[in-house]
Structure formats: structure tokens, C-alpha cells
Coordinates of C-alpha atoms in Angstrom, one line a residue:
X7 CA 0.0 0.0 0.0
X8 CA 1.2 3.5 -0.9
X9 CA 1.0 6.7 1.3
X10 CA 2.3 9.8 -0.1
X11 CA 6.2 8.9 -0.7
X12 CA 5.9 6.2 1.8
X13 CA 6.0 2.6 0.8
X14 CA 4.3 1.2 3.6
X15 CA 2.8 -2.7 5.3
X16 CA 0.2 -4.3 4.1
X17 CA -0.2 -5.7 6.8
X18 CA 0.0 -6.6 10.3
X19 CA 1.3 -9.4 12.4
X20 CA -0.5 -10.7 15.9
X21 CA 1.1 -12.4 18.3
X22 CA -2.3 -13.3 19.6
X23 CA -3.1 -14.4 23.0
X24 CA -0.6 -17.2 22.9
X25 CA 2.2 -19.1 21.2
X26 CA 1.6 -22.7 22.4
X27 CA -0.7 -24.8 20.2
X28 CA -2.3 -26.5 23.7
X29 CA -3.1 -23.3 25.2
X30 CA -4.7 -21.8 21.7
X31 CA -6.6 -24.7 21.6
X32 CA -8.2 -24.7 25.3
X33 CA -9.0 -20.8 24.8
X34 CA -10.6 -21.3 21.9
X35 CA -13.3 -24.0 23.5
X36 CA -13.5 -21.8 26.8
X37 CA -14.4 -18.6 24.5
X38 CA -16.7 -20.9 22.1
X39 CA -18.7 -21.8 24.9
X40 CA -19.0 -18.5 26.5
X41 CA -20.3 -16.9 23.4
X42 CA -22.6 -20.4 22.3
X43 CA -24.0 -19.2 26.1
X44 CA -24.4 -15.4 26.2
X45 CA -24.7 -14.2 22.5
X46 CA -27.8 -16.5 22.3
X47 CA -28.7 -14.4 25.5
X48 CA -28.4 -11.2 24.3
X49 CA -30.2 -11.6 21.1
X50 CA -32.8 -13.4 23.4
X51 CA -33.3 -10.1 25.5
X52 CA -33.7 -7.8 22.2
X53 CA -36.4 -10.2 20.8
X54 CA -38.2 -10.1 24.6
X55 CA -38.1 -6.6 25.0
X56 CA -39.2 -6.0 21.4
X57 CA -42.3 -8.9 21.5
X58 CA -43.3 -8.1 24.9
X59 CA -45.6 -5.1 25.2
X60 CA -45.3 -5.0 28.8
X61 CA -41.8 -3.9 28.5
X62 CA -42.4 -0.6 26.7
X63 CA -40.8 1.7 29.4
X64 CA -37.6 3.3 28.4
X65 CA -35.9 1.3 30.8
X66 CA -36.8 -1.6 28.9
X67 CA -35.7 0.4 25.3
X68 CA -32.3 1.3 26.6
X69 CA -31.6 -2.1 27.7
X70 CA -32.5 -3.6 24.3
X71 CA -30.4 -1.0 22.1
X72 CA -27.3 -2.0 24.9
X73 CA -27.8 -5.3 24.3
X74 CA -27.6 -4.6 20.4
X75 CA -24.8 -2.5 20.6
X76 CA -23.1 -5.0 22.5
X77 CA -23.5 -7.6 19.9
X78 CA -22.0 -5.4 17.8
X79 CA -19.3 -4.5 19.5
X80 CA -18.5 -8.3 20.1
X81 CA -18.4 -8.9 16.8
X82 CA -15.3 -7.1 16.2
X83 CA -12.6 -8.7 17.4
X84 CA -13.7 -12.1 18.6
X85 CA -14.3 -13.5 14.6
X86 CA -10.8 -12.8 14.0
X87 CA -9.3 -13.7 17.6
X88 CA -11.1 -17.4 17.6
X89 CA -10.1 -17.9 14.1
X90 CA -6.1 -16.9 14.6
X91 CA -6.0 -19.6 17.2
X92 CA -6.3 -22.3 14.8
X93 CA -3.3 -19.8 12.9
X94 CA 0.6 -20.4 13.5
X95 CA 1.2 -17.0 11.5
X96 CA -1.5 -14.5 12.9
X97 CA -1.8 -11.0 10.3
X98 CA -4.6 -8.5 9.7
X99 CA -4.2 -6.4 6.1
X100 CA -4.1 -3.0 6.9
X101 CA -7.5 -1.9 6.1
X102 CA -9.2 -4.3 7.9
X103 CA -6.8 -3.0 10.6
X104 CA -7.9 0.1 9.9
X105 CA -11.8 -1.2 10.2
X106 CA -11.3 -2.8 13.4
X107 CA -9.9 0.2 15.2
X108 CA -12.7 2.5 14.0
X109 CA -15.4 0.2 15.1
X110 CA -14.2 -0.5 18.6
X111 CA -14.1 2.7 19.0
X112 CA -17.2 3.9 17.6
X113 CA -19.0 1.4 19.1
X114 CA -17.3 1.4 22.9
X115 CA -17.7 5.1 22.9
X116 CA -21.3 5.0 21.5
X117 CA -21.8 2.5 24.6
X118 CA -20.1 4.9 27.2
X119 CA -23.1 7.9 26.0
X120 CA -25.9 5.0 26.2
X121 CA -25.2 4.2 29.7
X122 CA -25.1 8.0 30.5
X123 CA -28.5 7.7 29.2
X124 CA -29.7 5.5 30.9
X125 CA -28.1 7.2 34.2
X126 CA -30.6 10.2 33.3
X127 CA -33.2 8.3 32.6
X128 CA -32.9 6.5 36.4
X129 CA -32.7 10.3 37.8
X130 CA -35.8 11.4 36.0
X131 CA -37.7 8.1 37.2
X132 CA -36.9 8.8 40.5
X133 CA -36.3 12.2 41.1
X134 CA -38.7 13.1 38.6
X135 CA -41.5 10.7 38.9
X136 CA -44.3 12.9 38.7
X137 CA -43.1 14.7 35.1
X138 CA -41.6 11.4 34.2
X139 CA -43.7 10.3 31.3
X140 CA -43.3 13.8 30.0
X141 CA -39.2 13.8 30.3
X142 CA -38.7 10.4 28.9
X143 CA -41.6 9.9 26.0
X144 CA -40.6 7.7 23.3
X145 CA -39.4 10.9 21.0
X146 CA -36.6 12.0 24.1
X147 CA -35.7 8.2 24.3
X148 CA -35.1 8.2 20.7
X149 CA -32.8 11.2 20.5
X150 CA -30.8 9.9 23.3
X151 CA -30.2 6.6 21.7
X152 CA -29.3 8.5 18.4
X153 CA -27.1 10.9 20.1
X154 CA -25.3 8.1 21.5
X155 CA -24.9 6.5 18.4
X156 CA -23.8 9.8 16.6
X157 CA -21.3 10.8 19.7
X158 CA -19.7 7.1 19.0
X159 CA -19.3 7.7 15.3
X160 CA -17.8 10.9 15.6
X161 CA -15.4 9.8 18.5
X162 CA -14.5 6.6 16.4
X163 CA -13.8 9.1 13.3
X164 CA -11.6 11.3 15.1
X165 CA -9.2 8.2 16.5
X166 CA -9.8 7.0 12.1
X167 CA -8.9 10.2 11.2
X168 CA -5.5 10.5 13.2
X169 CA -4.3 7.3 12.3
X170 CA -4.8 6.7 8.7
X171 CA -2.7 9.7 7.5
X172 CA 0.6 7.9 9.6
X173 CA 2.8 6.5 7.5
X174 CA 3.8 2.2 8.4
X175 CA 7.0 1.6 6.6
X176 CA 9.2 -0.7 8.8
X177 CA 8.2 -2.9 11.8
X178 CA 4.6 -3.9 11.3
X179 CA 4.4 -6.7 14.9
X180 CA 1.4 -6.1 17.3
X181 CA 2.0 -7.9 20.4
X182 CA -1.8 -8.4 20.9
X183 CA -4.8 -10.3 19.4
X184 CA -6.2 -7.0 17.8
X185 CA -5.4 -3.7 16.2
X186 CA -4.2 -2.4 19.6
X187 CA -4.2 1.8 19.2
X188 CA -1.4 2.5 21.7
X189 CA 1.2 -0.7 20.1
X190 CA -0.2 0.6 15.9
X191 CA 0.9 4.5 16.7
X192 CA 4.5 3.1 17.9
X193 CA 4.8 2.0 15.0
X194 CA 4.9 4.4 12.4
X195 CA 7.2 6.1 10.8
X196 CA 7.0 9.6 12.1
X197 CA 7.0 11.6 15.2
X198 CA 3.4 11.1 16.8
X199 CA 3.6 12.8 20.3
X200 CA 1.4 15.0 18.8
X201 CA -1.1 12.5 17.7
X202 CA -0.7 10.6 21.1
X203 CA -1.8 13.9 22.9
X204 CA -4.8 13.9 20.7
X205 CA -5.7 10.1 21.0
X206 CA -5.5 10.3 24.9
X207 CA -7.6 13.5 25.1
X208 CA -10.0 11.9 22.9
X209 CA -10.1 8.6 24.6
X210 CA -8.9 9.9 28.3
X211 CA -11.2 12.8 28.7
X212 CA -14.4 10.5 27.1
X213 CA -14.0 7.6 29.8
X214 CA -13.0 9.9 32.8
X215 CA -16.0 12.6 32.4
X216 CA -18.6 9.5 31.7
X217 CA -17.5 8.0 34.8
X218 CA -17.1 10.7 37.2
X219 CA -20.5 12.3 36.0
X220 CA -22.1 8.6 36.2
X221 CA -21.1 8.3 39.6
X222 CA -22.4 11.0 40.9
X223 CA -25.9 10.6 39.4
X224 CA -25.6 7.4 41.5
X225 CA -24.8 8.9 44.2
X226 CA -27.4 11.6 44.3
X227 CA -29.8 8.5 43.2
X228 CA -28.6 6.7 46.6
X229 CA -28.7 9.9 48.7
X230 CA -32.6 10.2 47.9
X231 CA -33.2 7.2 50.0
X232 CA -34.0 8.8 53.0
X233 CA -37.2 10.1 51.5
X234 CA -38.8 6.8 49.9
X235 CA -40.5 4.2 50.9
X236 CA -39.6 0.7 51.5
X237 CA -40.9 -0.4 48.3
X238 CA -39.0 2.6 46.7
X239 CA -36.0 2.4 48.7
X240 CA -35.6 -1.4 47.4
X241 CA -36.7 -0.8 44.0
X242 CA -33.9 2.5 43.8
X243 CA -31.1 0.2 45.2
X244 CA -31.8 -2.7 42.7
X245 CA -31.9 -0.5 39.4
X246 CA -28.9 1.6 41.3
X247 CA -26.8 -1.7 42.2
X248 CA -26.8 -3.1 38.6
X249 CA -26.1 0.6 37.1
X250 CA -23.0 0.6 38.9
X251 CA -21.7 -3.2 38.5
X252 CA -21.9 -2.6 34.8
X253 CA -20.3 0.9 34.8
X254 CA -17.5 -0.6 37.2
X255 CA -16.9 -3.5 35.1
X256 CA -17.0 -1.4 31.8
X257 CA -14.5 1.4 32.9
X258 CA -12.4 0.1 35.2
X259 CA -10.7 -1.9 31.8
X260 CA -10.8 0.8 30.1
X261 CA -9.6 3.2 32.6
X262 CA -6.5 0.9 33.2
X263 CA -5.5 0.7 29.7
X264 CA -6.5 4.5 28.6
X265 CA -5.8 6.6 31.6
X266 CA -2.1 6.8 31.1
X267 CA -1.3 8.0 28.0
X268 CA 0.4 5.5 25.6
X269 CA 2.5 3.6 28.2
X270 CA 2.5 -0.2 28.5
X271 CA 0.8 -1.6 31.6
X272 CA 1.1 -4.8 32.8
X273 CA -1.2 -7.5 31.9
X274 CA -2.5 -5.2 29.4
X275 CA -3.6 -8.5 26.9
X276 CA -5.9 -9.9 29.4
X277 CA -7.5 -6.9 30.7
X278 CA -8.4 -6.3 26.5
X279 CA -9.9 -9.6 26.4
X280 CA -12.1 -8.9 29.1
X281 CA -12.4 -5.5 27.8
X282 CA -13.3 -6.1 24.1
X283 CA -14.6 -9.6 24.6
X284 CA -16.1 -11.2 27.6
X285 CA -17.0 -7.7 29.6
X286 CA -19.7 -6.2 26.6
X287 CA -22.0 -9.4 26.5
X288 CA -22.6 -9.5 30.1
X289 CA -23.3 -6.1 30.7
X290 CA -27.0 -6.6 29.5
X291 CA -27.1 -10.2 31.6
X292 CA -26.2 -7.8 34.6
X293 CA -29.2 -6.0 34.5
X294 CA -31.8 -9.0 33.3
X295 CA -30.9 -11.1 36.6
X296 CA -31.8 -8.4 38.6
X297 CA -35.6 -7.8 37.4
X298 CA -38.0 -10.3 37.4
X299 CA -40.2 -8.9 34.9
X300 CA -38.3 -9.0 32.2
X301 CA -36.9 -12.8 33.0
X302 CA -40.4 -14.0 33.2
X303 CA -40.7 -12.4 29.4
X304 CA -37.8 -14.6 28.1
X305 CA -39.5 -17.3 29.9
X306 CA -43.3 -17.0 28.4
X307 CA -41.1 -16.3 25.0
X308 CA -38.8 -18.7 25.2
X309 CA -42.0 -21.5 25.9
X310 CA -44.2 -19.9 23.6
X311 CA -41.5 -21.2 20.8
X312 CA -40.6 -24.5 22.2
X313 CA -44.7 -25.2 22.5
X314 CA -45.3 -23.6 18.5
X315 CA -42.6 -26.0 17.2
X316 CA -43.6 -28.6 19.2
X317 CA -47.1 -28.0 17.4
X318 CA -45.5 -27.7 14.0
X319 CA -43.3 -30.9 14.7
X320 CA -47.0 -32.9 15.7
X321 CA -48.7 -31.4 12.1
X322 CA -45.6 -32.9 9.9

């Protein structure tokens, strides 16, 4: 591939997850099974939500978009990551590279505004019950999904942006399983402290202000217990409890990889596979196995099948 007056790679080399052919093999069952278990799961929750007209609440909405954005997200690294472990020589070509880095992005970012909207959706139902039908119709609920989706986009076209103008003419070696931003930019040809700055201000400043500002809607959330009911008090700390598992277990990976800019940390492969792999699909599992409503939907649904082919089955 050509760039300017650069001759550059055409691709890039993975060291993947691991070099022995025993250890490939064992994480490629353990991650077959875990996604033959929750992907299933997640699609399962979409098709609930979307069947079930009891679960028309914008809780209920923003759950089924995370759960779809989750499947997407998953889908961009894991393809490639199961099928290199059958690989001895591991390479991505440089636009698919190039694809892969602008969808995790996109997407984790995209992720980071939904569960801010979801945060504000929690406030208004508590703190705002009485004009909460008002605050949170389905048009409001709409815009915040597609704002969410739009902030990704743009986020995941700034990182594309500053990366597909540097120039890869010599050492083209990633020591991970995907196109890892901080290893790619240490490898181009070219002084990029300025683009590092950039990346981390972009990245950095995204996952610190959602967090911080997510935490203290929490909080305030948590500090309005005092003035509820039982019933409210227990309904608050369930829908508060599973808020803040997932946000923990979404930016605490990130945080550790992001927060310092462009420096290796240790154990930096297996906090992305949890990360980019195993954290995304269990986020919406998180929330479902705290609310019995919407587990008795994927019950009546998931019987409601088995009982219509079952009937189908009898007629052939």
C-alpha cells in the first residue's frame, strides 16, 4: 500500500493471545462456549423486549439498544481472535486494521453515551417521577439513543482520522490479538507525540467525564433514599446496584488501559480480552438477573417457541 512517498505494510502481524498450540486450543473452547452461552442471551433479551408489550418503558428500550450494541461491539474482534487460534502465523491487512480500530471505538464510545442515558433516565424516574412520562416519552428516548450513536461515530472518526494519514514503513508486529491503538501508533514512521496527545484527550477525557458524571448521578440516586418508601427504597437500590456493577466492570478496563497515556501496563492482553470480549456481552445479563419482569418475558417467550414448534413438529 502506498502513502504519499511512503511505501508502507500491508499488513499486520498478531502475536495473539498465545504461542503454544495447547493453550490456543483450550481458549478457543473456553471462548466458544462462553459466546454459544451469552450471545444466544443477548439476542434473546432484544427479541423479549421488542415482542413483549409490557416492556415498553424506556428502561426496557435502553436495555434492548445496549444489548444490540453489545452484539455489535462483540463482533469485532472475537471472529478474528477465535479464528487466529487455529493460525501459527496471525496477520490482519491494513484496512481491515484500519476497520477494526474504527469500530471499537465507535461502538465502545457509542456505549459509554448510552449508559449516560440511561443514568438520566434513572434520575428522571426517581427524582422526577411525577413529570416522568413527559421527560422520557418515546421521541426523548429516541434522541438519546441516536445521540449516543452519533457521539460514537464521531469519536470513532476522530481516533480513524489521526491514524490513517501515519505512515507504516518498517516494523509492522502487534503484540496483541487486535489492532491495539497505543502498540499501531509506535509503529509508524513519524514523530506522533502530537497524535498521542490527541488520542488520549480523545479517549482519556471520554471515559474519565462519563464516569465521574455517572457516579455522581448514583450517588445523588442513593442519597434520595432517605425520602422513599420501603418499596421505593428497594426498587432504587436494585436499578442503582446493577447501574454501577456494569459501569464498574465497563471502565475500570478501560480506565486501566486509557488513563495513562500510551504507556505499556502490565497485563494489558488480558485486561483487553475482558475489555473487548467477555466484559460487553454480560453487561445486559447484569441488568436482566436483577428484574424479574423481564426474566419472566424470556420465559413466556422462550415457551411460547418450544410449545409452536412442538405444534408444528406434531402437524408434519
Amino acid at each position: 500500500m502506498e502513502q504519499g512517498n511512503y511505501t508502507t505494510v500491508t499488513e499486520f502481524i498478531l502475536l495473539g493471545l498465545s504461542q503454544t498450540h495447547e493453550v490456543q486450543m483450550i481458549l478457543f473452547f473456553l471462548f466458544l462456549l462462553f459466546y454459544m452461552i451469552i450471545l444466544p442471551s443477548n439476542i434473546l433479551i432484544v427479541l423479549t423486549i421488542q415482542r413483549d408489550s409490557q416492556l415498553e418503558s424506556p428502561m426496557y428500550f435502553f436495555l434492548a439498544n445496549l444489548a444490540f450494541l453489545d452484539i455489535c461491539y462483540c463482533s469485532v474482534t472475537p471472529p478474528k481472535m477465535l479464528a487466529d487460534l487455529f493460525l501459527h502465523h496471525k496477520t490482519i491487512s491494513y484496512g481491515a486494521c484500519m476497520a477494526q480500530l474504527f469500530f471499537l471505538h465507535f461502538l465502545g464510545a457509542a456505549e459509554a453515551f448510552l449508559l449516560m442515558a440511561m443514568a438520566y433516565d434513572r434520575y428522571a424516574a426517581i427524582c422526577k417521577s411525577l413529570h416522568y412520562s413527559r421527560l422520557m416519552n418515546r421521541r426523548v428516548c429516541c434522541a438519546l439513543v441516536g445521540a449516543s450513536w452519533a457521539g460514537g461515530f464521531i469519536h470513532g472518526i476522530v481516533i480513524f482520522s489521526l491514524t490513517i494519514y501515519l505512515p507504516f514503513c518498517g516494523p509492522n508486529i502487534l503484540d496483541n490479538f487486535f489492532c491495539d491503538i497505543h502498540q499501531l501508533v509506535k509503529l509508524a514512521c513519524a514523530d506522533t507525540h502530537a497524535v498521542e496527545l490527541l488520542m488520549f484527550l480523545s479517549n482519556g477525557v471520554i471515559i474519565i467525564m462519563c464516569f465521574a458524571l455517572l457516579l455522581i448521578s448514583y450517588t445523588v440516586l442513593l442519597m434520595k433514599l432517605h425520602t422513599q418508601s420501603s418499596e421505593g427504597k428497594s426498587k432504587i437500590v436494585s436499578n442503582c446496584v446493577s447501574h454501577i456493577i456494569v459501569v464498574f466492570v465497563m471502565w475500570g478496563p478501560a480506565m486501566y488501559i486509557y488513563a495513562l497515556p500510551f504507556q505499556a501496563v502490565p497485563m494489558e492482553k488480558v485486561v483487553a480480552v475482558f475489555h473487548t470480549v467477555i466484559f460487553p456481552l454480560t453487561n445486559p445479563i447484569i441488568y436482566t438477573l436483577r428484574n424479574k419482569e423481564i426474566k419472566s418475558s424470556m420465559w413466556r417467550l422462550v415457551r411460547k417457541h418450544i410449545v409452536s414448534n412442538g405444534k408444528l413438529n406434531i402437524l408434519k
